[in-house]
Amino acid sequence: MNSLTTYLFIAAALFVIGVFGLLQRRSLIGMLIAIELMLNGASVNFMAFNRFLAPDPIIGQVYTLFIMGFAAAETIIALSIIIAVFRRIHSINIEQARNLRG
Amino acid sequence: MTVNLAWTQDPNLLAAALSALTPFAAFALIMLFARPHARLSAGISIAAVGVSLAGAVFLLVRNWSLPAPIQITGRWLISGDIIIPFGFLLDPLSLLMLTIVATISCLVQVYSLGYMAGDPGFSRYFGFQSLFAWAMLTLTISPTMIQLYIFWELVGLASYFLIGFWYEKFSASEAGKKAFVMTRLGDIAFFLGLLVVLIHFGNLNILDMNGPQATERLSPVLLTVSALLIFGGVMGKSAQFPLLTWLPDAMEGPTPVSALLHSATMVAAGVYMFARIFPFFSHSANAMTVCLSIGTITMLLSSTMAMVTRDIKQVWAYSTISQLGFMVMGLAAGGYAAGVFHLTTHAGFKALLFLCSGVFIHHYETNDMFVIGRHGGRGLLIPMVCMSLAAAALSGLPPFSGFFSKEAIMGVLAGQHNPIWLAAGLLGAFLTAYYSFRLIFIILRPNPTERVHAETPGGHGNGHHAAGLYWVMAWPLIILAAVTLVLGFFQDPLEAFLARLQTVSGSHGAGHHAWLPIAAVSLALAGTGLAWLEFGRKGAAQMGFVERIPALRALFANRWYLDHVYRRFLDYVIYGTFSNLFTRNDRRVIDGAIDGMCRATIGSGRLLSFVQSGMLQYNLMVMFAALALVALGFYLLG
């Protein structure tokens, strides 16, 4: 159980769940959460490779820390965009934000 | 332009630059500042051309016995191996021509003071006169064919302005256009010829082209081709067959302009260029023969046209064409000095003829010689006497200048193996005398019983006949008449001067035929006599022998239907075929292609806009699907 493949499967599952959520959810908040899931899937991959294939130096862990920081920043920006969209169309449903359709 | 010389130190350069550039300065001054002030403009222009004249005379006297051609150039353009210099070339030919041009321009401008008095475009007129003088003066002293070509076109431009000077008149602006376009036809050939020489010879320097290198570096075929192409320019500019019909129409301009155009500048430029690279031409015997025949055709054709026209200026216009043809004949037969000498004398007496006619036209406000005669044209003593003198010179009667130069050309023609050229020349002399004196007798001995014809539209309606103006116009006539009288006696010094630096194998002087002058003079006298018989004697019917044959008369009066041929050609070939095809091409192919492209763009835009659903998630889905497919592909193939 404690092998690389297990962690890769977990990571892939997380990532695919994220992708699915991103595509399926119509609420902006839901999409944001899905993106977090995808990021976490990537982080799990980094950690797993760091642990099993390249333990020294611990670049994988550093990367994961960066991803977490980046995710926090990204969330802030995304939330502010969501607020701006909400102020404009009084909804966070993405189906309402289709002004640019051809 | 850099001149590696302390140019103020060299009197030659200083004089040449002054005489060439002052008229341009005058043109700029008049057009920019002096236009509202008519008298100031005229003053500037005449002063400028006076400076040019002084410079030209100074140069001529100073360099009368110059040992070698003086060439002063500065680099103007460099492109690869081709260097195009700008500057001055002073040799006997250019010095002589410079003096002629400056003299005639100066006299014509003084005369114009009287002729153009009161015209609303007075300043503009003098501005264009200055432009004309500048272009022609610089043309004469060009050291390279490129510079010559540039000023050649400027001369054409200036003459376009002056011919169409009364642009409110439809016929005048049409005539200006015709002159411009027809001479341009020849100029295209000229330019092509220059390119041929430039590509194969690598140099357009006149002295080099005239030197022996030309035969070394150019094959005989190329030499002939380039000479003939360059001769195309002469055909356009000097109104040779078949491009001759613009010149009679150019009479729409003010008469002093015609005088200038016909004697020393525009049309003389063609013959001058021929003489300028005469050695180059003489390398190719075939080209010379073509030139000779074209000159002959031109001379005879235009002489016949002159025999039937009633318009006083048209007669002199046709005679100019005919005399230019005569010059071309002389040059093409190898008579360099004879041709140039005829150019010189012709400049004098042709300017005189036009200026005299100008006095009549100005006074009676008609161009019709019969009307002038009936209104008592012979009462204007000075123009009448001067015009008779000039007509005698034109006919080649001794002792006037035309006699000497015509004899010189006849002598050269007699030296040809084929006697047809000499016969044509003698016939031309007869016709010339006939039509010149026809005009003189019509004015001198008006026939009171002659029916009043509809007066030809002509003259311009300014009715200033003040005595002062008359004398302003008379003085140039007297000076030119004096020149016409004495110039013939300077034949030997002039020919010696011209031959000084000319080392041409093909150039041989007049043949020694004792009977020739007698034959020519008796033919000229016969022409005069015939004119007297039909127009001059008491009770004459004033009807020429040509006019008794309606078909012939119509042929001559319609200029051998040359204009009709051009018209047909234009209508059927240019407008009917090419223009039509191009229009269709424009509408169908080009417009259609552009419109089709527009429609296709719009349509594809419409089509593609379905992709932009406004739902980012769909786009994302496609992206992921594509990525997944790529990954699958790598997995399966890799």
PDB file of N, CA, C and O in Angstrom, chain B residues 505-565:
ATOM      1  N   SER B 505      34.403  61.359 -87.829  1.00  0.00           N
ATOM      2  CA  SER B 505      34.818  60.837 -89.128  1.00  0.00           C
ATOM      3  C   SER B 505      33.735  61.104 -90.165  1.00  0.00           C
ATOM      4  O   SER B 505      34.012  61.452 -91.300  1.00  0.00           O
ATOM      5  N   GLY B 506      32.482  60.930 -89.731  1.00  0.00           N
ATOM      6  CA  GLY B 506      31.386  61.018 -90.699  1.00  0.00           C
ATOM      7  C   GLY B 506      31.057  62.443 -91.107  1.00  0.00           C
ATOM      8  O   GLY B 506      30.254  62.658 -91.998  1.00  0.00           O
ATOM      9  N   SER B 507      31.643  63.412 -90.430  1.00  0.00           N
ATOM     10  CA  SER B 507      31.253  64.784 -90.688  1.00  0.00           C
ATOM     11  C   SER B 507      32.075  65.370 -91.827  1.00  0.00           C
ATOM     12  O   SER B 507      33.261  65.595 -91.688  1.00  0.00           O
ATOM     13  N   HIS B 508      31.432  65.557 -92.919  1.00  0.00           N
ATOM     14  CA  HIS B 508      32.143  66.216 -94.004  1.00  0.00           C
ATOM     15  C   HIS B 508      31.418  67.492 -94.372  1.00  0.00           C
ATOM     16  O   HIS B 508      30.193  67.594 -94.254  1.00  0.00           O
ATOM     17  N   GLY B 509      32.155  68.444 -94.797  1.00  0.00           N
ATOM     18  CA  GLY B 509      31.582  69.756 -95.068  1.00  0.00           C
ATOM     19  C   GLY B 509      30.777  69.757 -96.350  1.00  0.00           C
ATOM     20  O   GLY B 509      30.450  68.724 -96.918  1.00  0.00           O
ATOM     21  N   ALA B 510      30.435  70.943 -96.769  1.00  0.00           N
ATOM     22  CA  ALA B 510      29.623  71.075 -97.961  1.00  0.00           C
ATOM     23  C   ALA B 510      30.383  70.595 -99.194  1.00  0.00           C
ATOM     24  O   ALA B 510      31.586  70.772 -99.311  1.00  0.00           O
ATOM     25  N   GLY B 511      29.660  69.945-100.070  1.00  0.00           N
ATOM     26  CA  GLY B 511      30.282  69.492-101.306  1.00  0.00           C
ATOM     27  C   GLY B 511      30.558  70.677-102.224  1.00  0.00           C
ATOM     28  O   GLY B 511      30.020  71.768-102.057  1.00  0.00           O
ATOM     29  N   HIS B 512      31.379  70.444-103.197  1.00  0.00           N
ATOM     30  CA  HIS B 512      31.714  71.543-104.101  1.00  0.00           C
ATOM     31  C   HIS B 512      30.929  71.385-105.386  1.00  0.00           C
ATOM     32  O   HIS B 512      31.387  70.797-106.353  1.00  0.00           O
ATOM     33  N   HIS B 513      29.738  71.879-105.343  1.00  0.00           N
ATOM     34  CA  HIS B 513      28.926  71.842-106.547  1.00  0.00           C
ATOM     35  C   HIS B 513      28.587  73.287-106.886  1.00  0.00           C
ATOM     36  O   HIS B 513      27.813  73.919-106.175  1.00  0.00           O
ATOM     37  N   ALA B 514      29.157  73.765-107.948  1.00  0.00           N
ATOM     38  CA  ALA B 514      28.944  75.172-108.295  1.00  0.00           C
ATOM     39  C   ALA B 514      27.502  75.425-108.691  1.00  0.00           C
ATOM     40  O   ALA B 514      26.955  76.488-108.435  1.00  0.00           O
ATOM     41  N   TRP B 515      26.877  74.398-109.279  1.00  0.00           N
ATOM     42  CA  TRP B 515      25.514  74.615-109.783  1.00  0.00           C
ATOM     43  C   TRP B 515      24.481  74.611-108.672  1.00  0.00           C
ATOM     44  O   TRP B 515      23.366  75.079-108.826  1.00  0.00           O
ATOM     45  N   LEU B 516      24.890  74.082-107.474  1.00  0.00           N
ATOM     46  CA  LEU B 516      23.899  73.853-106.426  1.00  0.00           C
ATOM     47  C   LEU B 516      23.264  75.133-105.900  1.00  0.00           C
ATOM     48  O   LEU B 516      22.030  75.235-105.876  1.00  0.00           O
ATOM     49  N   PRO B 517      24.082  76.133-105.497  1.00  0.00           N
ATOM     50  CA  PRO B 517      23.437  77.363-105.004  1.00  0.00           C
ATOM     51  C   PRO B 517      22.538  77.981-106.058  1.00  0.00           C
ATOM     52  O   PRO B 517      21.448  78.474-105.744  1.00  0.00           O
ATOM     53  N   ILE B 518      22.985  77.914-107.298  1.00  0.00           N
ATOM     54  CA  ILE B 518      22.172  78.526-108.357  1.00  0.00           C
ATOM     55  C   ILE B 518      20.845  77.787-108.474  1.00  0.00           C
ATOM     56  O   ILE B 518      19.773  78.406-108.534  1.00  0.00           O
ATOM     57  N   ALA B 519      20.914  76.466-108.459  1.00  0.00           N
ATOM     58  CA  ALA B 519      19.680  75.685-108.571  1.00  0.00           C
ATOM     59  C   ALA B 519      18.755  75.984-107.405  1.00  0.00           C
ATOM     60  O   ALA B 519      17.553  76.223-107.593  1.00  0.00           O
ATOM     61  N   ALA B 520      19.325  76.006-106.187  1.00  0.00           N
ATOM     62  CA  ALA B 520      18.484  76.221-105.011  1.00  0.00           C
ATOM     63  C   ALA B 520      17.850  77.599-105.055  1.00  0.00           C
ATOM     64  O   ALA B 520      16.646  77.756-104.820  1.00  0.00           O
ATOM     65  N   VAL B 521      18.655  78.603-105.385  1.00  0.00           N
ATOM     66  CA  VAL B 521      18.115  79.966-105.401  1.00  0.00           C
ATOM     67  C   VAL B 521      17.078  80.103-106.494  1.00  0.00           C
ATOM     68  O   VAL B 521      16.035  80.730-106.302  1.00  0.00           O
ATOM     69  N   SER B 522      17.337  79.485-107.650  1.00  0.00           N
ATOM     70  CA  SER B 522      16.350  79.650-108.717  1.00  0.00           C
ATOM     71  C   SER B 522      15.054  78.924-108.356  1.00  0.00           C
ATOM     72  O   SER B 522      13.976  79.414-108.677  1.00  0.00           O
ATOM     73  N   LEU B 523      15.170  77.806-107.638  1.00  0.00           N
ATOM     74  CA  LEU B 523      13.936  77.145-107.208  1.00  0.00           C
ATOM     75  C   LEU B 523      13.186  78.004-106.204  1.00  0.00           C
ATOM     76  O   LEU B 523      11.960  78.122-106.254  1.00  0.00           O
ATOM     77  N   ALA B 524      13.941  78.607-105.271  1.00  0.00           N
ATOM     78  CA  ALA B 524      13.294  79.477-104.283  1.00  0.00           C
ATOM     79  C   ALA B 524      12.634  80.642-104.994  1.00  0.00           C
ATOM     80  O   ALA B 524      11.505  81.036-104.684  1.00  0.00           O
ATOM     81  N   LEU B 525      13.346  81.186-106.005  1.00  0.00           N
ATOM     82  CA  LEU B 525      12.768  82.303-106.761  1.00  0.00           C
ATOM     83  C   LEU B 525      11.537  81.843-107.530  1.00  0.00           C
ATOM     84  O   LEU B 525      10.555  82.569-107.634  1.00  0.00           O
ATOM     85  N   ALA B 526      11.589  80.611-108.030  1.00  0.00           N
ATOM     86  CA  ALA B 526      10.433  80.087-108.749  1.00  0.00           C
ATOM     87  C   ALA B 526       9.238  79.990-107.806  1.00  0.00           C
ATOM     88  O   ALA B 526       8.118  80.353-108.163  1.00  0.00           O
ATOM     89  N   GLY B 527       9.507  79.529-106.571  1.00  0.00           N
ATOM     90  CA  GLY B 527       8.430  79.459-105.587  1.00  0.00           C
ATOM     91  C   GLY B 527       7.861  80.830-105.318  1.00  0.00           C
ATOM     92  O   GLY B 527       6.640  81.039-105.295  1.00  0.00           O
ATOM     93  N   THR B 528       8.758  81.787-105.135  1.00  0.00           N
ATOM     94  CA  THR B 528       8.312  83.151-104.901  1.00  0.00           C
ATOM     95  C   THR B 528       7.495  83.654-106.086  1.00  0.00           C
ATOM     96  O   THR B 528       6.451  84.293-105.924  1.00  0.00           O
ATOM     97  N   GLY B 529       7.994  83.367-107.276  1.00  0.00           N
ATOM     98  CA  GLY B 529       7.303  83.829-108.478  1.00  0.00           C
ATOM     99  C   GLY B 529       5.916  83.238-108.588  1.00  0.00           C
ATOM    100  O   GLY B 529       4.950  83.929-108.893  1.00  0.00           O
ATOM    101  N   LEU B 530       5.823  81.957-108.279  1.00  0.00           N
ATOM    102  CA  LEU B 530       4.518  81.311-108.342  1.00  0.00           C
ATOM    103  C   LEU B 530       3.561  81.950-107.343  1.00  0.00           C
ATOM    104  O   LEU B 530       2.394  82.214-107.656  1.00  0.00           O
ATOM    105  N   ALA B 531       4.108  82.217-106.162  1.00  0.00           N
ATOM    106  CA  ALA B 531       3.283  82.873-105.150  1.00  0.00           C
ATOM    107  C   ALA B 531       2.832  84.232-105.653  1.00  0.00           C
ATOM    108  O   ALA B 531       1.681  84.644-105.464  1.00  0.00           O
ATOM    109  N   TRP B 532       3.730  84.945-106.332  1.00  0.00           N
ATOM    110  CA  TRP B 532       3.373  86.272-106.838  1.00  0.00           C
ATOM    111  C   TRP B 532       2.290  86.152-107.894  1.00  0.00           C
ATOM    112  O   TRP B 532       1.342  86.915-107.941  1.00  0.00           O
ATOM    113  N   LEU B 533       2.466  85.143-108.745  1.00  0.00           N
ATOM    114  CA  LEU B 533       1.523  84.949-109.837  1.00  0.00           C
ATOM    115  C   LEU B 533       0.121  84.690-109.297  1.00  0.00           C
ATOM    116  O   LEU B 533      -0.872  85.176-109.823  1.00  0.00           O
ATOM    117  N   GLU B 534       0.059  83.922-108.233  1.00  0.00           N
ATOM    118  CA  GLU B 534      -1.254  83.509-107.748  1.00  0.00           C
ATOM    119  C   GLU B 534      -1.842  84.460-106.712  1.00  0.00           C
ATOM    120  O   GLU B 534      -3.042  84.504-106.529  1.00  0.00           O
ATOM    121  N   PHE B 535      -0.962  85.162-105.998  1.00  0.00           N
ATOM    122  CA  PHE B 535      -1.471  85.986-104.905  1.00  0.00           C
ATOM    123  C   PHE B 535      -1.068  87.452-105.025  1.00  0.00           C
ATOM    124  O   PHE B 535      -1.744  88.313-104.499  1.00  0.00           O
ATOM    125  N   GLY B 536       0.063  87.717-105.662  1.00  0.00           N
ATOM    126  CA  GLY B 536       0.618  89.058-105.574  1.00  0.00           C
ATOM    127  C   GLY B 536       0.227  89.975-106.720  1.00  0.00           C
ATOM    128  O   GLY B 536       0.014  91.163-106.516  1.00  0.00           O
ATOM    129  N   ARG B 537       0.125  89.450-107.902  1.00  0.00           N
ATOM    130  CA  ARG B 537      -0.045  90.354-109.046  1.00  0.00           C
ATOM    131  C   ARG B 537      -1.440  90.951-109.027  1.00  0.00           C
ATOM    132  O   ARG B 537      -2.352  90.445-108.389  1.00  0.00           O
ATOM    133  N   LYS B 538      -1.565  92.020-109.786  1.00  0.00           N
ATOM    134  CA  LYS B 538      -2.851  92.722-109.785  1.00  0.00           C
ATOM    135  C   LYS B 538      -3.945  91.816-110.343  1.00  0.00           C
ATOM    136  O   LYS B 538      -3.770  91.181-111.367  1.00  0.00           O
ATOM    137  N   GLY B 539      -5.048  91.791-109.634  1.00  0.00           N
ATOM    138  CA  GLY B 539      -6.168  91.006-110.149  1.00  0.00           C
ATOM    139  C   GLY B 539      -5.995  89.510-109.987  1.00  0.00           C
ATOM    140  O   GLY B 539      -6.720  88.734-110.586  1.00  0.00           O
ATOM    141  N   ALA B 540      -5.025  89.108-109.142  1.00  0.00           N
ATOM    142  CA  ALA B 540      -4.826  87.675-108.937  1.00  0.00           C
ATOM    143  C   ALA B 540      -6.016  87.105-108.177  1.00  0.00           C
ATOM    144  O   ALA B 540      -6.661  87.794-107.387  1.00  0.00           O
ATOM    145  N   ALA B 541      -6.305  85.844-108.443  1.00  0.00           N
ATOM    146  CA  ALA B 541      -7.481  85.246-107.819  1.00  0.00           C
ATOM    147  C   ALA B 541      -7.244  84.924-106.352  1.00  0.00           C
ATOM    148  O   ALA B 541      -8.180  84.599-105.628  1.00  0.00           O
ATOM    149  N   GLN B 542      -5.992  85.028-105.925  1.00  0.00           N
ATOM    150  CA  GLN B 542      -5.638  84.670-104.542  1.00  0.00           C
ATOM    151  C   GLN B 542      -6.091  83.271-104.201  1.00  0.00           C
ATOM    152  O   GLN B 542      -6.705  83.021-103.182  1.00  0.00           O
ATOM    153  N   MET B 543      -5.804  82.399-105.117  1.00  0.00           N
ATOM    154  CA  MET B 543      -6.186  81.017-104.909  1.00  0.00           C
ATOM    155  C   MET B 543      -5.025  80.166-105.381  1.00  0.00           C
ATOM    156  O   MET B 543      -4.620  80.257-106.546  1.00  0.00           O
ATOM    157  N   GLY B 544      -4.457  79.401-104.489  1.00  0.00           N
ATOM    158  CA  GLY B 544      -3.271  78.626-104.842  1.00  0.00           C
ATOM    159  C   GLY B 544      -3.604  77.471-105.751  1.00  0.00           C
ATOM    160  O   GLY B 544      -4.759  77.073-105.876  1.00  0.00           O
ATOM    161  N   PHE B 545      -2.592  76.948-106.423  1.00  0.00           N
ATOM    162  CA  PHE B 545      -2.849  75.830-107.341  1.00  0.00           C
ATOM    163  C   PHE B 545      -3.329  74.615-106.566  1.00  0.00           C
ATOM    164  O   PHE B 545      -4.077  73.799-107.077  1.00  0.00           O
ATOM    165  N   VAL B 546      -2.926  74.516-105.313  1.00  0.00           N
ATOM    166  CA  VAL B 546      -3.389  73.382-104.512  1.00  0.00           C
ATOM    167  C   VAL B 546      -4.871  73.513-104.236  1.00  0.00           C
ATOM    168  O   VAL B 546      -5.623  72.543-104.248  1.00  0.00           O
ATOM    169  N   GLU B 547      -5.283  74.764-103.996  1.00  0.00           N
ATOM    170  CA  GLU B 547      -6.675  74.965-103.603  1.00  0.00           C
ATOM    171  C   GLU B 547      -7.644  74.718-104.748  1.00  0.00           C
ATOM    172  O   GLU B 547      -8.844  74.616-104.561  1.00  0.00           O
ATOM    173  N   ARG B 548      -7.122  74.641-105.955  1.00  0.00           N
ATOM    174  CA  ARG B 548      -8.003  74.357-107.099  1.00  0.00           C
ATOM    175  C   ARG B 548      -8.384  72.884-107.152  1.00  0.00           C
ATOM    176  O   ARG B 548      -9.308  72.509-107.847  1.00  0.00           O
ATOM    177  N   ILE B 549      -7.612  72.048-106.444  1.00  0.00           N
ATOM    178  CA  ILE B 549      -7.943  70.618-106.433  1.00  0.00           C
ATOM    179  C   ILE B 549      -8.520  70.295-105.058  1.00  0.00           C
ATOM    180  O   ILE B 549      -7.795  70.222-104.067  1.00  0.00           O
ATOM    181  N   PRO B 550      -9.808  70.147-104.962  1.00  0.00           N
ATOM    182  CA  PRO B 550     -10.436  70.028-103.631  1.00  0.00           C
ATOM    183  C   PRO B 550      -9.886  68.864-102.814  1.00  0.00           C
ATOM    184  O   PRO B 550      -9.677  69.005-101.602  1.00  0.00           O
ATOM    185  N   ALA B 551      -9.639  67.738-103.484  1.00  0.00           N
ATOM    186  CA  ALA B 551      -9.193  66.571-102.730  1.00  0.00           C
ATOM    187  C   ALA B 551      -7.847  66.847-102.076  1.00  0.00           C
ATOM    188  O   ALA B 551      -7.626  66.584-100.886  1.00  0.00           O
ATOM    189  N   LEU B 552      -6.952  67.434-102.869  1.00  0.00           N
ATOM    190  CA  LEU B 552      -5.609  67.727-102.371  1.00  0.00           C
ATOM    191  C   LEU B 552      -5.677  68.750-101.243  1.00  0.00           C
ATOM    192  O   LEU B 552      -5.005  68.646-100.213  1.00  0.00           O
ATOM    193  N   ARG B 553      -6.556  69.747-101.466  1.00  0.00           N
ATOM    194  CA  ARG B 553      -6.685  70.793-100.473  1.00  0.00           C
ATOM    195  C   ARG B 553      -7.170  70.223 -99.147  1.00  0.00           C
ATOM    196  O   ARG B 553      -6.657  70.550 -98.081  1.00  0.00           O
ATOM    197  N   ALA B 554      -8.165  69.340 -99.256  1.00  0.00           N
ATOM    198  CA  ALA B 554      -8.701  68.740 -98.030  1.00  0.00           C
ATOM    199  C   ALA B 554      -7.619  67.916 -97.336  1.00  0.00           C
ATOM    200  O   ALA B 554      -7.474  67.945 -96.129  1.00  0.00           O
ATOM    201  N   LEU B 555      -6.840  67.211 -98.161  1.00  0.00           N
ATOM    202  CA  LEU B 555      -5.780  66.377 -97.598  1.00  0.00           C
ATOM    203  C   LEU B 555      -4.781  67.231 -96.833  1.00  0.00           C
ATOM    204  O   LEU B 555      -4.410  66.929 -95.690  1.00  0.00           O
ATOM    205  N   PHE B 556      -4.366  68.333 -97.456  1.00  0.00           N
ATOM    206  CA  PHE B 556      -3.362  69.185 -96.813  1.00  0.00           C
ATOM    207  C   PHE B 556      -3.947  69.901 -95.612  1.00  0.00           C
ATOM    208  O   PHE B 556      -3.313  70.016 -94.571  1.00  0.00           O
ATOM    209  N   ALA B 557      -5.180  70.403 -95.773  1.00  0.00           N
ATOM    210  CA  ALA B 557      -5.771  71.188 -94.698  1.00  0.00           C
ATOM    211  C   ALA B 557      -6.052  70.326 -93.477  1.00  0.00           C
ATOM    212  O   ALA B 557      -6.040  70.791 -92.352  1.00  0.00           O
ATOM    213  N   ASN B 558      -6.284  69.034 -93.714  1.00  0.00           N
ATOM    214  CA  ASN B 558      -6.532  68.133 -92.588  1.00  0.00           C
ATOM    215  C   ASN B 558      -5.261  67.451 -92.114  1.00  0.00           C
ATOM    216  O   ASN B 558      -5.318  66.406 -91.471  1.00  0.00           O
ATOM    217  N   ARG B 559      -4.134  68.034 -92.483  1.00  0.00           N
ATOM    218  CA  ARG B 559      -2.834  67.522 -92.052  1.00  0.00           C
ATOM    219  C   ARG B 559      -2.654  66.061 -92.438  1.00  0.00           C
ATOM    220  O   ARG B 559      -2.287  65.235 -91.622  1.00  0.00           O
ATOM    221  N   TRP B 560      -2.989  65.763 -93.692  1.00  0.00           N
ATOM    222  CA  TRP B 560      -2.828  64.399 -94.200  1.00  0.00           C
ATOM    223  C   TRP B 560      -3.607  63.410 -93.344  1.00  0.00           C
ATOM    224  O   TRP B 560      -3.258  62.249 -93.238  1.00  0.00           O
ATOM    225  N   TYR B 561      -4.613  63.899 -92.670  1.00  0.00           N
ATOM    226  CA  TYR B 561      -5.485  63.059 -91.817  1.00  0.00           C
ATOM    227  C   TYR B 561      -4.710  62.354 -90.710  1.00  0.00           C
ATOM    228  O   TYR B 561      -5.141  61.321 -90.205  1.00  0.00           O
ATOM    229  N   LEU B 562      -3.576  62.921 -90.354  1.00  0.00           N
ATOM    230  CA  LEU B 562      -2.791  62.293 -89.275  1.00  0.00           C
ATOM    231  C   LEU B 562      -3.575  62.304 -87.974  1.00  0.00           C
ATOM    232  O   LEU B 562      -3.628  61.311 -87.245  1.00  0.00           O
ATOM    233  N   ASP B 563      -4.200  63.465 -87.707  1.00  0.00           N
ATOM    234  CA  ASP B 563      -4.968  63.561 -86.470  1.00  0.00           C
ATOM    235  C   ASP B 563      -6.127  62.584 -86.465  1.00  0.00           C
ATOM    236  O   ASP B 563      -6.467  62.017 -85.438  1.00  0.00           O
ATOM    237  N   HIS B 564      -6.722  62.396 -87.679  1.00  0.00           N
ATOM    238  CA  HIS B 564      -7.828  61.448 -87.751  1.00  0.00           C
ATOM    239  C   HIS B 564      -7.332  60.042 -87.452  1.00  0.00           C
ATOM    240  O   HIS B 564      -7.994  59.260 -86.777  1.00  0.00           O
ATOM    241  N   VAL B 565      -6.145  59.745 -87.991  1.00  0.00           N
ATOM    242  CA  VAL B 565      -5.588  58.420 -87.737  1.00  0.00           C
ATOM    243  C   VAL B 565      -5.369  58.228 -86.234  1.00  0.00           C
ATOM    244  O   VAL B 565      -5.728  57.194 -85.664  1.00  0.00           O
TER     245      VAL B 565
END
